[in-house]
GROMACS .gro file of C-alpha atoms in nm:
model
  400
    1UNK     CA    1   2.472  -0.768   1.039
    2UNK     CA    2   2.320  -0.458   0.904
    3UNK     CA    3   2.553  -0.504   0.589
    4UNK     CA    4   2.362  -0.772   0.472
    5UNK     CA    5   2.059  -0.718   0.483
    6UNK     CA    6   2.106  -0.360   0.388
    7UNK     CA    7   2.265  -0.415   0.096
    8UNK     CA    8   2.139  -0.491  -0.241
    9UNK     CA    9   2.041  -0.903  -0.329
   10UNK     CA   10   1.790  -1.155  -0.174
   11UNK     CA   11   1.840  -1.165   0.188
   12UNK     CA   12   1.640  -1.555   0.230
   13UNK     CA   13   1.907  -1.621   0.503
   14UNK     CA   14   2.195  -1.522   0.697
   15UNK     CA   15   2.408  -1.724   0.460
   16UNK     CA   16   2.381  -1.498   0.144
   17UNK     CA   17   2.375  -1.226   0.372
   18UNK     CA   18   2.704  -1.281   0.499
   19UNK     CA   19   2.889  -1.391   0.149
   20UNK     CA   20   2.732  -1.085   0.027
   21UNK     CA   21   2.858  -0.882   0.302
   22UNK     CA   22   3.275  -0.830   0.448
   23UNK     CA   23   3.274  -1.167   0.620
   24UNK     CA   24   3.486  -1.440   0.427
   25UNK     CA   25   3.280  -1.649   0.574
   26UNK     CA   26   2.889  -1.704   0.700
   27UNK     CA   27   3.016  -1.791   1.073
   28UNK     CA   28   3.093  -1.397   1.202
   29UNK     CA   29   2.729  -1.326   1.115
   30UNK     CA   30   2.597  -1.683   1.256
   31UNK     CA   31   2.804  -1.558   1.593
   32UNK     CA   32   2.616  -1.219   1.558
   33UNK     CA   33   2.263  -1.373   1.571
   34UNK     CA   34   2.360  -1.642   1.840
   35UNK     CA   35   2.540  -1.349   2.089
   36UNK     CA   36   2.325  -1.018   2.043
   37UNK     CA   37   1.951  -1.235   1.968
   38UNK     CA   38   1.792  -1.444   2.175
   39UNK     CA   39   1.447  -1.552   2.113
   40UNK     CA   40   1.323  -1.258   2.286
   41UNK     CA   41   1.492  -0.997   2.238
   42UNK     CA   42   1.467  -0.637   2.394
   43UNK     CA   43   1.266  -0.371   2.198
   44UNK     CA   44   1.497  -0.161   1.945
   45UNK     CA   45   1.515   0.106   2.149
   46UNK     CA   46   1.397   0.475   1.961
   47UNK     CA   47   1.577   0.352   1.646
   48UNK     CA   48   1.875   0.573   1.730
   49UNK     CA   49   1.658   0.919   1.622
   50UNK     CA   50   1.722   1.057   1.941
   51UNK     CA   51   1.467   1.191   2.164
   52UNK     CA   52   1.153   1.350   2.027
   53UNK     CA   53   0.886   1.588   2.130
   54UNK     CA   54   0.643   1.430   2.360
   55UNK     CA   55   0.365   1.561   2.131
   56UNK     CA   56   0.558   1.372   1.827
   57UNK     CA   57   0.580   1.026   1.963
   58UNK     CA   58   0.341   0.759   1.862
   59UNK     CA   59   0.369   0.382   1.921
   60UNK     CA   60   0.146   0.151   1.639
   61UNK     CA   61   0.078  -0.199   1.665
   62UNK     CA   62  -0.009  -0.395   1.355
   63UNK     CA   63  -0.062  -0.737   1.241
   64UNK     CA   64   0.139  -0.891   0.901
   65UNK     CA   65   0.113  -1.237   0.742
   66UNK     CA   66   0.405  -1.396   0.537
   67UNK     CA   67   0.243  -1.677   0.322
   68UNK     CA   68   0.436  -1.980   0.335
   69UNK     CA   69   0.413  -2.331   0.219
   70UNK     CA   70   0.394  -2.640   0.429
   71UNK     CA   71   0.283  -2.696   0.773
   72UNK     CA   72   0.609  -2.766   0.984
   73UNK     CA   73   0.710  -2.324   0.982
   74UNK     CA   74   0.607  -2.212   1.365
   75UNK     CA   75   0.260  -2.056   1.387
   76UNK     CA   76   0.205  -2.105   1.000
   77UNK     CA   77  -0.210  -2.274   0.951
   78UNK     CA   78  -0.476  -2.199   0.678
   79UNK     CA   79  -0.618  -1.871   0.766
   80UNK     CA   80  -0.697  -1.508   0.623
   81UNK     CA   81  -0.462  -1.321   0.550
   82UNK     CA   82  -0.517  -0.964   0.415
   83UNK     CA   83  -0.169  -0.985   0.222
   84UNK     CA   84  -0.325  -1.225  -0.047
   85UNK     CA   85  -0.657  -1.087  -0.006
   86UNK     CA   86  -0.806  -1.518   0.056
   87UNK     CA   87  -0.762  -1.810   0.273
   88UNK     CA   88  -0.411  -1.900   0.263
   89UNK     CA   89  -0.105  -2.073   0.437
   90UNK     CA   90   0.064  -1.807   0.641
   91UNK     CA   91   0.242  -1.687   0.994
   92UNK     CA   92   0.043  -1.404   1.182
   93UNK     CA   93   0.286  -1.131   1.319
   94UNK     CA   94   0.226  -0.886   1.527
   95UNK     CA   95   0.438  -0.547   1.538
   96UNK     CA   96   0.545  -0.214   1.707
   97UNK     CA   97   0.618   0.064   1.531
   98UNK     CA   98   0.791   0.400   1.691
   99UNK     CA   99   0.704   0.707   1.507
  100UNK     CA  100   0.797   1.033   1.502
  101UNK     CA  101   0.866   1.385   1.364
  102UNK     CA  102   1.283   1.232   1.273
  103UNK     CA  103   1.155   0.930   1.107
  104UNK     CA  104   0.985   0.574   1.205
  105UNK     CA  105   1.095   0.225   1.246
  106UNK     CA  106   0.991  -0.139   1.351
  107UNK     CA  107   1.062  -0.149   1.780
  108UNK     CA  108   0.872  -0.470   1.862
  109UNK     CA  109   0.772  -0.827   1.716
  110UNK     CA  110   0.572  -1.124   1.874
  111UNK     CA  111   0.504  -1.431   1.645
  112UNK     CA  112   0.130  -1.516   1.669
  113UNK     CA  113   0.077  -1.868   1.784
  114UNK     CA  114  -0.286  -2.001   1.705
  115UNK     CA  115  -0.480  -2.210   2.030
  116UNK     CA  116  -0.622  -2.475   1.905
  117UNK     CA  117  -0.391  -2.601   1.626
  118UNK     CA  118  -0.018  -2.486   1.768
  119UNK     CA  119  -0.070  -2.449   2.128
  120UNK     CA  120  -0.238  -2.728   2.221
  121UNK     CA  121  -0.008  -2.945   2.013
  122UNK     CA  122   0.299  -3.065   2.215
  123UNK     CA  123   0.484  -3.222   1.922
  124UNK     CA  124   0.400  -2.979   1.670
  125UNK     CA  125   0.566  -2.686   1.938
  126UNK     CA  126   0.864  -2.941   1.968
  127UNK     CA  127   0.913  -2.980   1.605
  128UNK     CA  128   0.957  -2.579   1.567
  129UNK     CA  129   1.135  -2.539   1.923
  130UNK     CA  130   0.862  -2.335   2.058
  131UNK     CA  131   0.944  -2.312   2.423
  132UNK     CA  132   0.735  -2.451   2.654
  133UNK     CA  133   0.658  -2.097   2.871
  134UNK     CA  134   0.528  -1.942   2.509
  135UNK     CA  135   0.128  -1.938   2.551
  136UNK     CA  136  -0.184  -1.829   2.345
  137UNK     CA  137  -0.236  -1.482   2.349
  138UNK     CA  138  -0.452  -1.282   2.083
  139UNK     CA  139  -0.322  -1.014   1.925
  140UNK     CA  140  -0.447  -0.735   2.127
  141UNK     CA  141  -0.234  -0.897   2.397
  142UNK     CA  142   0.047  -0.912   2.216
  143UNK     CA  143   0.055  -0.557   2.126
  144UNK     CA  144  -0.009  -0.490   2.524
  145UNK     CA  145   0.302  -0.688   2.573
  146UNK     CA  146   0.498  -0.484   2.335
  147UNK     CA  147   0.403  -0.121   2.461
  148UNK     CA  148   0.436  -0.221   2.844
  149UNK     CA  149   0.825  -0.385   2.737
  150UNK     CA  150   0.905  -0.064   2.563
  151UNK     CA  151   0.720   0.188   2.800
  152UNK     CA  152   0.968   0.023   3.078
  153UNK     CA  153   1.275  -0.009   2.843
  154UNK     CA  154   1.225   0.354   2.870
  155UNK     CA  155   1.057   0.457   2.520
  156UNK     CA  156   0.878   0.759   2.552
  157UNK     CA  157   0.530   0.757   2.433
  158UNK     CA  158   0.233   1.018   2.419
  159UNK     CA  159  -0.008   0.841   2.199
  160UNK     CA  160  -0.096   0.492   2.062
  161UNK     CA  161  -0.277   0.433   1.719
  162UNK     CA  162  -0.354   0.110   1.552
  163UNK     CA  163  -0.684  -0.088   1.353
  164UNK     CA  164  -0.989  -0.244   1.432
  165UNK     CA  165  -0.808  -0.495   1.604
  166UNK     CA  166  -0.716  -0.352   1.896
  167UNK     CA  167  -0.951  -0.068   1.870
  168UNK     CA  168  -1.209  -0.360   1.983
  169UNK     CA  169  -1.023  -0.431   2.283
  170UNK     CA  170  -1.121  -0.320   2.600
  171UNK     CA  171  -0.791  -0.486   2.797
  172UNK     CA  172  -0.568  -0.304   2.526
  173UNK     CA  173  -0.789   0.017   2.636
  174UNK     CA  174  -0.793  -0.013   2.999
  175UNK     CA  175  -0.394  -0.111   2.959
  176UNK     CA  176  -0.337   0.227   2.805
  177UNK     CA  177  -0.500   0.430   3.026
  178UNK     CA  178  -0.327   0.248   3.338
  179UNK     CA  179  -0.019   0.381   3.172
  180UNK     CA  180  -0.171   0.723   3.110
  181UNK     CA  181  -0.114   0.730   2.722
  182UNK     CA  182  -0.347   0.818   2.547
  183UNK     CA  183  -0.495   0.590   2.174
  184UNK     CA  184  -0.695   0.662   1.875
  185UNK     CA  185  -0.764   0.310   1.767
  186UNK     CA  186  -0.989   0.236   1.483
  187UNK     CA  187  -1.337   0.085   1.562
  188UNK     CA  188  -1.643  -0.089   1.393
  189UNK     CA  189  -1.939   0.121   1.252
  190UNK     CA  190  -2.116  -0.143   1.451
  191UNK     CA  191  -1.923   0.002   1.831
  192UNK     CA  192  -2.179   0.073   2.070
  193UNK     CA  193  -2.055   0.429   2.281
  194UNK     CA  194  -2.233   0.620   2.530
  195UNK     CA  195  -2.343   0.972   2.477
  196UNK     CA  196  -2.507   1.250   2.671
  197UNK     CA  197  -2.280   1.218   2.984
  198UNK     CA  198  -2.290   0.857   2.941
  199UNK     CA  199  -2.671   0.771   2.989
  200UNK     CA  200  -2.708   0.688   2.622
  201UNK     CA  201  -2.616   0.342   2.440
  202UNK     CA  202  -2.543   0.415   2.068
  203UNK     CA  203  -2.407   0.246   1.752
  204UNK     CA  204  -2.092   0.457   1.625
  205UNK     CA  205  -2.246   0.493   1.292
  206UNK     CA  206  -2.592   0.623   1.449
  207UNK     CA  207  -2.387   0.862   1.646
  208UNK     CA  208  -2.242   0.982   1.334
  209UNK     CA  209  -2.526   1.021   1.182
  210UNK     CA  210  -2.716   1.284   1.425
  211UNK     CA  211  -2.433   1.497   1.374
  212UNK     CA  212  -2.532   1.882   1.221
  213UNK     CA  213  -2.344   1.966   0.887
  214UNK     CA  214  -2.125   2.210   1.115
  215UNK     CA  215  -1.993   1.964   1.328
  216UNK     CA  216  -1.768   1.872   1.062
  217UNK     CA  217  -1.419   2.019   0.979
  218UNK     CA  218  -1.195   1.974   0.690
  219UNK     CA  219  -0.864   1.903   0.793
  220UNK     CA  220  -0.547   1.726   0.633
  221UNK     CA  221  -0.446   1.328   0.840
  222UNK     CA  222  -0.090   1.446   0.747
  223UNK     CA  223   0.156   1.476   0.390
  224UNK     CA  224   0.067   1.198   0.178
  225UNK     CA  225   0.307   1.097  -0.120
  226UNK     CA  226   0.075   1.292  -0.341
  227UNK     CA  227  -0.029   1.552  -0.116
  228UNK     CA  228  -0.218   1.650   0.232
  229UNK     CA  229  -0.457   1.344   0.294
  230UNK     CA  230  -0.743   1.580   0.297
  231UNK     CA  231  -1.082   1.418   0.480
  232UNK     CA  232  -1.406   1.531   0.686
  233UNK     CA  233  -1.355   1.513   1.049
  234UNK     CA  234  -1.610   1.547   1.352
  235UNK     CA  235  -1.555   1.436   1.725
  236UNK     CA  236  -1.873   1.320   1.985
  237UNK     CA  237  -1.803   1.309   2.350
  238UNK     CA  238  -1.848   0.920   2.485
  239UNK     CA  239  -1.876   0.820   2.865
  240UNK     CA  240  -1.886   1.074   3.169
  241UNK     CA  241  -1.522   1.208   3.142
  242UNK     CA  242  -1.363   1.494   2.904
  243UNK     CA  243  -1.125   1.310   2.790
  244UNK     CA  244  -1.333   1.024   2.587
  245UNK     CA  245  -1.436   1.076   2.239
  246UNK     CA  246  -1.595   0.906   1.905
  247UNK     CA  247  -1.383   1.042   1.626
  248UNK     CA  248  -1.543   1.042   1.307
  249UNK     CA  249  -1.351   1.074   0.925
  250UNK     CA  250  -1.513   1.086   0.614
  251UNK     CA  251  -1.387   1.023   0.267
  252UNK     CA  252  -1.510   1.389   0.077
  253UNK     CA  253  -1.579   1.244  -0.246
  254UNK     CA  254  -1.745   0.878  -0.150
  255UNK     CA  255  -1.883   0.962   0.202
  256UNK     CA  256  -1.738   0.657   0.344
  257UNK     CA  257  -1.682   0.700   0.740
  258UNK     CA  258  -1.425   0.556   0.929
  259UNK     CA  259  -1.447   0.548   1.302
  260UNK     CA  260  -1.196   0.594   1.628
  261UNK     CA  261  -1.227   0.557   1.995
  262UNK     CA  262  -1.043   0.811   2.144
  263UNK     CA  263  -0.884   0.901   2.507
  264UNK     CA  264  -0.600   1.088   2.660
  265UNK     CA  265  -0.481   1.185   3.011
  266UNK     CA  266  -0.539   1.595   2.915
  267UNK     CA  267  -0.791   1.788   2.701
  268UNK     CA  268  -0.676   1.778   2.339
  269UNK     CA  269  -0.794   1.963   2.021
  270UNK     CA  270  -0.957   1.814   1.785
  271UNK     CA  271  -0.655   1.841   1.521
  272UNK     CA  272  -0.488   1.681   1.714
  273UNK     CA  273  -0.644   1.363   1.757
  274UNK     CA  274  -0.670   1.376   1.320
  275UNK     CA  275  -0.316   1.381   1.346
  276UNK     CA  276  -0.256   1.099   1.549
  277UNK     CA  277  -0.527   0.869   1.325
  278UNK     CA  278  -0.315   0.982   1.057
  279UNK     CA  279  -0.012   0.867   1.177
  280UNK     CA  280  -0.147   0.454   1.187
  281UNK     CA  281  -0.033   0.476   0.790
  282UNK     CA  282   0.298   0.526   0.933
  283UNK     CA  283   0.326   0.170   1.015
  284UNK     CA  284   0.257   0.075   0.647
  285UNK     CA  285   0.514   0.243   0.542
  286UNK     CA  286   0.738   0.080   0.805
  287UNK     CA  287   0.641  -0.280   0.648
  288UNK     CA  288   0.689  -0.147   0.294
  289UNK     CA  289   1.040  -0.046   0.390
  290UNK     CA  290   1.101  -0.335   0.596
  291UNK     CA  291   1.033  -0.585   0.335
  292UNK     CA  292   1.141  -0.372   0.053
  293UNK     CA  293   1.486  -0.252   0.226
  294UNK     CA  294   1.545  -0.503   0.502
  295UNK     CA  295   1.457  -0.827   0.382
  296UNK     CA  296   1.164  -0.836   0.643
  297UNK     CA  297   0.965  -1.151   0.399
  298UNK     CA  298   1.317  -1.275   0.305
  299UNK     CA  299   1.390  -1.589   0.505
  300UNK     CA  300   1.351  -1.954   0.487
  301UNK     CA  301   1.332  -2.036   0.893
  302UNK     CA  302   1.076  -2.277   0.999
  303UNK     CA  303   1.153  -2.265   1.399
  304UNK     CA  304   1.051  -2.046   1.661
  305UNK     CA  305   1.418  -1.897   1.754
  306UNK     CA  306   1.509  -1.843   1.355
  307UNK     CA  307   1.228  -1.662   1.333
  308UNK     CA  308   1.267  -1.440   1.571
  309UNK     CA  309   1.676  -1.391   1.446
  310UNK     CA  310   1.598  -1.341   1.136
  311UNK     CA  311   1.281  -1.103   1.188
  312UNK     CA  312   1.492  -0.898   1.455
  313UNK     CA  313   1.819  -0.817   1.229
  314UNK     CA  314   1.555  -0.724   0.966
  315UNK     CA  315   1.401  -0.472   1.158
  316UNK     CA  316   1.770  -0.355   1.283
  317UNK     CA  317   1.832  -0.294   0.941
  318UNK     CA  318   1.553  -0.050   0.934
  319UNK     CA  319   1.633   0.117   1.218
  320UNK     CA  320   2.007   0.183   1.084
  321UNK     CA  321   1.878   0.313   0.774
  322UNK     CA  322   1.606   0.514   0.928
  323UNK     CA  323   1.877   0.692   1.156
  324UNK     CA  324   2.151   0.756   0.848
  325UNK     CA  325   1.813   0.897   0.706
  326UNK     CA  326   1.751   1.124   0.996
  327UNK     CA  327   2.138   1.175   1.037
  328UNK     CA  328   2.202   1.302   0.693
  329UNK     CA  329   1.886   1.545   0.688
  330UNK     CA  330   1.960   1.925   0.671
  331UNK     CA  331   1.875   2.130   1.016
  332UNK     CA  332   1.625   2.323   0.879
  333UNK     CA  333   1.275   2.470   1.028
  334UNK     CA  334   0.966   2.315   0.993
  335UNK     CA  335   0.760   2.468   0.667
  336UNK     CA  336   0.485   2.235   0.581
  337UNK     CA  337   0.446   2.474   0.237
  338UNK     CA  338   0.806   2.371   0.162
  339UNK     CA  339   0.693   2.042  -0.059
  340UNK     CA  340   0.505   2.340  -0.293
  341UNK     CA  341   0.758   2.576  -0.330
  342UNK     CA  342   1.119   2.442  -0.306
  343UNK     CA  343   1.313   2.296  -0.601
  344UNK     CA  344   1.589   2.168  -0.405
  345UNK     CA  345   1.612   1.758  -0.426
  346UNK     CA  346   1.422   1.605  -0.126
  347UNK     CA  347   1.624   1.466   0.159
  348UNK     CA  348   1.773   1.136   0.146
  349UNK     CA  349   1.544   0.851   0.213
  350UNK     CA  350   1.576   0.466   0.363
  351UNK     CA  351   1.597   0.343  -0.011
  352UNK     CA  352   1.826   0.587  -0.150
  353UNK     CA  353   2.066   0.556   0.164
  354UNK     CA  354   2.023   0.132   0.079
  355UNK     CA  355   2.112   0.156  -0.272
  356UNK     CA  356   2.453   0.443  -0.164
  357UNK     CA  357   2.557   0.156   0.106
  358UNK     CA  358   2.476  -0.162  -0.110
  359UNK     CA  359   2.785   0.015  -0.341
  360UNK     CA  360   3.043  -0.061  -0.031
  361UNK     CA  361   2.954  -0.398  -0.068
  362UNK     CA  362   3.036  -0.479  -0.395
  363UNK     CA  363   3.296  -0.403  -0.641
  364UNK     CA  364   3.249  -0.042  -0.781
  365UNK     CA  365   3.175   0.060  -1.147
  366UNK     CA  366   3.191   0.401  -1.141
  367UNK     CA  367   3.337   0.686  -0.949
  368UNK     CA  368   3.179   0.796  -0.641
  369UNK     CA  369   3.111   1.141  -0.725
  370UNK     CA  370   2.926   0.984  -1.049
  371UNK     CA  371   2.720   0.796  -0.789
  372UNK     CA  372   2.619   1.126  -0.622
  373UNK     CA  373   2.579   1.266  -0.898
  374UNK     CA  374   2.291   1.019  -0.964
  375UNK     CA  375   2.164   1.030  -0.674
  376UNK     CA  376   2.080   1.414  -0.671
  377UNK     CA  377   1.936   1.368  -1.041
  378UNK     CA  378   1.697   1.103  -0.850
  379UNK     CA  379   1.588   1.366  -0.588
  380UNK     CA  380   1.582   1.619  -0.804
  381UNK     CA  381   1.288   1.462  -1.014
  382UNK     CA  382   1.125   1.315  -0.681
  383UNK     CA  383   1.146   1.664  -0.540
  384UNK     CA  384   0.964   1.785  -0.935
  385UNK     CA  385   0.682   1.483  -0.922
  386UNK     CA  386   0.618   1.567  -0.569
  387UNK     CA  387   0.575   1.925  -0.602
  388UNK     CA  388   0.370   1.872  -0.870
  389UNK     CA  389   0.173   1.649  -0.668
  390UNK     CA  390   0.098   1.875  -0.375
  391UNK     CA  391   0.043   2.170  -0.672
  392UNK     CA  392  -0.291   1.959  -0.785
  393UNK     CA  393  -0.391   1.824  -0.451
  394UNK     CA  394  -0.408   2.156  -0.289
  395UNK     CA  395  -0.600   2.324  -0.586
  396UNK     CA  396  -0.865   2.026  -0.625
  397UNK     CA  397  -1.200   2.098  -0.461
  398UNK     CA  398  -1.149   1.849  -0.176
  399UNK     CA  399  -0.908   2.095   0.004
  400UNK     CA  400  -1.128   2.374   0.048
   0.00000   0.00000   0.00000
């Protein structure tokens, strides 16, 4: 199962997958998808990282579309799709992600299913085998559906981040707070909040506006590739409780503002709320991997249960890499300076561990210690670049 799709080649199907892999034949992997996934399957459960701080854990829904061609693939209609930046053919997907300080995977998946053109179509649903229980939900629900099936699968949780999506949702809100964890969830410029103890209606962006030059703090939404992501941050007080707040970032050399509605079931500082908002990127790079490493885009399925098989094993791939990632790391203490300074090669990552494993698979042409050999040359210059990288970011003016 993870074999496959782990290991380097397309992985369109199960069928390549499986020559590519042990089996002698496709069946053993066929059985593996019949036995272990249903079309619903349970949440991956903490992507075998073990149990993190409560202050470390994050959940992070997000929507993906997969263009495809045709009209018979389940969910697939002309629609916008941020992928191809136009209209286009595509599925709508919506995701969980499970972040924290050991790594980050894929938990959760729900195959959007539009009203009008999908679920009010009874022989469209029969041609994909939808079953007949599925029904419209929008993608805030969705994501409400994930959380509360991994909050009772027993996934620990402290915070929830995710776009303007479900940022604009007050069910996803009030769902949150029934389950006391706390969200910063992006929201539109356009967001009315109340201020001054609640007795005054506001647009976000007005809000933001009124705010003093020394309301706002420089602080860093977490390591980037190329450094701290470095931005302007300020906080307003919304509603009549403590807890409830506007967070505002701005971009330090175009001015641009982003906005967040905040809320938690304690009083928080106000880093710590940045450091949540910076953690939504984390899903990103849980979709790069995904598709990159797991085959996540890889498939030719048109019907509802393939396309949950396929989409589930892909995201088990991630989560086996993700945990030989956090498995092989050194036990070391936390120095967030230690990007600057050290010139050791940086830890082993979900590619590098792919490309070591994709070498079981096939027939070896060179020695293994050559192999690590290459593989600590590789690190070695990502360890350089990076270094480099966090060298100019930290002297530019933007981190002052």
């Amino acid at each position: 199962m993870h074999a496959g799709l782990a290991s380097a080649g397309p992985a369109t199907t199960m069928w390549p997958s499986s020559a590519r892999s042990v089996n002698t034949s496709p069946d053993p992997s066929g059985r593996v998808e019949s036995r272990m996934l249903g079309q619903r399957a349970r949440p991956v459960r903490r992507a075998g990282m073990g149990k993190p701080t409560p202050e470390r854990v994050h959940g992070a829904p997000s929507p993906t579309q997969l263009l495809k061609k045709g009209h018979g693939s389940a969910g697939v209609q002309r629609q916008y799709t941020g992928t191809a930046g136009r209209i286009e053919n595509s599925q709508v997907s919506v995701f969980l992600a499970y972040a924290s300080r050991r790594g980050r995977a894929l938990i959760d998946r729900r195959l959007y299913l539009p009203e009008h053109t999908w679920c009010q179509d009874p022989e469209r649903r029969r041609m994909a085998a939808v079953p007949d229980d599925v029904e419209f939900a929008t993608k805030p629900r969705l994501a409400l559906q994930m959380i509360t099936a991994a909050l009772d699968a027993g996934v620990s949780t402290s915070w929830v981040t995710g776009d303007e999506v479900y940022g604009q949702d007050p069910g996803l809100r009030a769902g949150l707070e029934d389950r006391r964890v706390g969200y910063v969830l992006a929201a539109s410029c356009a967001n009315r909040v109340r201020i001054n103890q609640g007795r005054t209606a506001i647009r976000a962006d007005d809000a933001a506006r009124r705010l003093p030059p020394t309301a706002w703090h420089r602080q860093s939404a977490g390591p980037g590739a190329k450094g701290p992501r470095y931005y302007d941050w300020a906080w307003v007080s919304i509603g009549a409780e403590d807890h409830r707040h506007l967070l505002v970032r701005r971009n330090p050399t175009t001015g641009e503002l982003a906005f967040y509605l905040c809320w938690s079931p304690w009083n928080v500082p106000l880093s710590e709320l940045v450091r949540v908002a910076g953690t939504r990127w984390s899903i990103e790079e849980c979709f790069q991997a995904a598709k990159g490493q797991g085959g996540l885009d890889h498939y030719q399925v048109r019907n509802w249960t393939a396309w949950h098989r396929h989409i589930t094993l892909a995201m088990l791939a991630l989560a086996f890499l993700a945990a030989a990632a956090d498995d092989a790391r050194p036990s070391r203490a936390e120095d967030p300076n230690r990007p600057t300074r050290s010139s050791e090669p940086i830890d082993l990552t979900v590619p590098e561990i792919r490309s070591l494993i994709s070498v079981l698979f096939r027939p070896p042409t060179r020695s293994l210690s050559a192999l690590l050999n290459w593989s600590n040359w590789r690190r070695s210059h990502q360890a350089l670049a990076r270094r480099c990288h966090y060298q100019r970011r930290l002297s530019s003016p933007t981190a002052a």
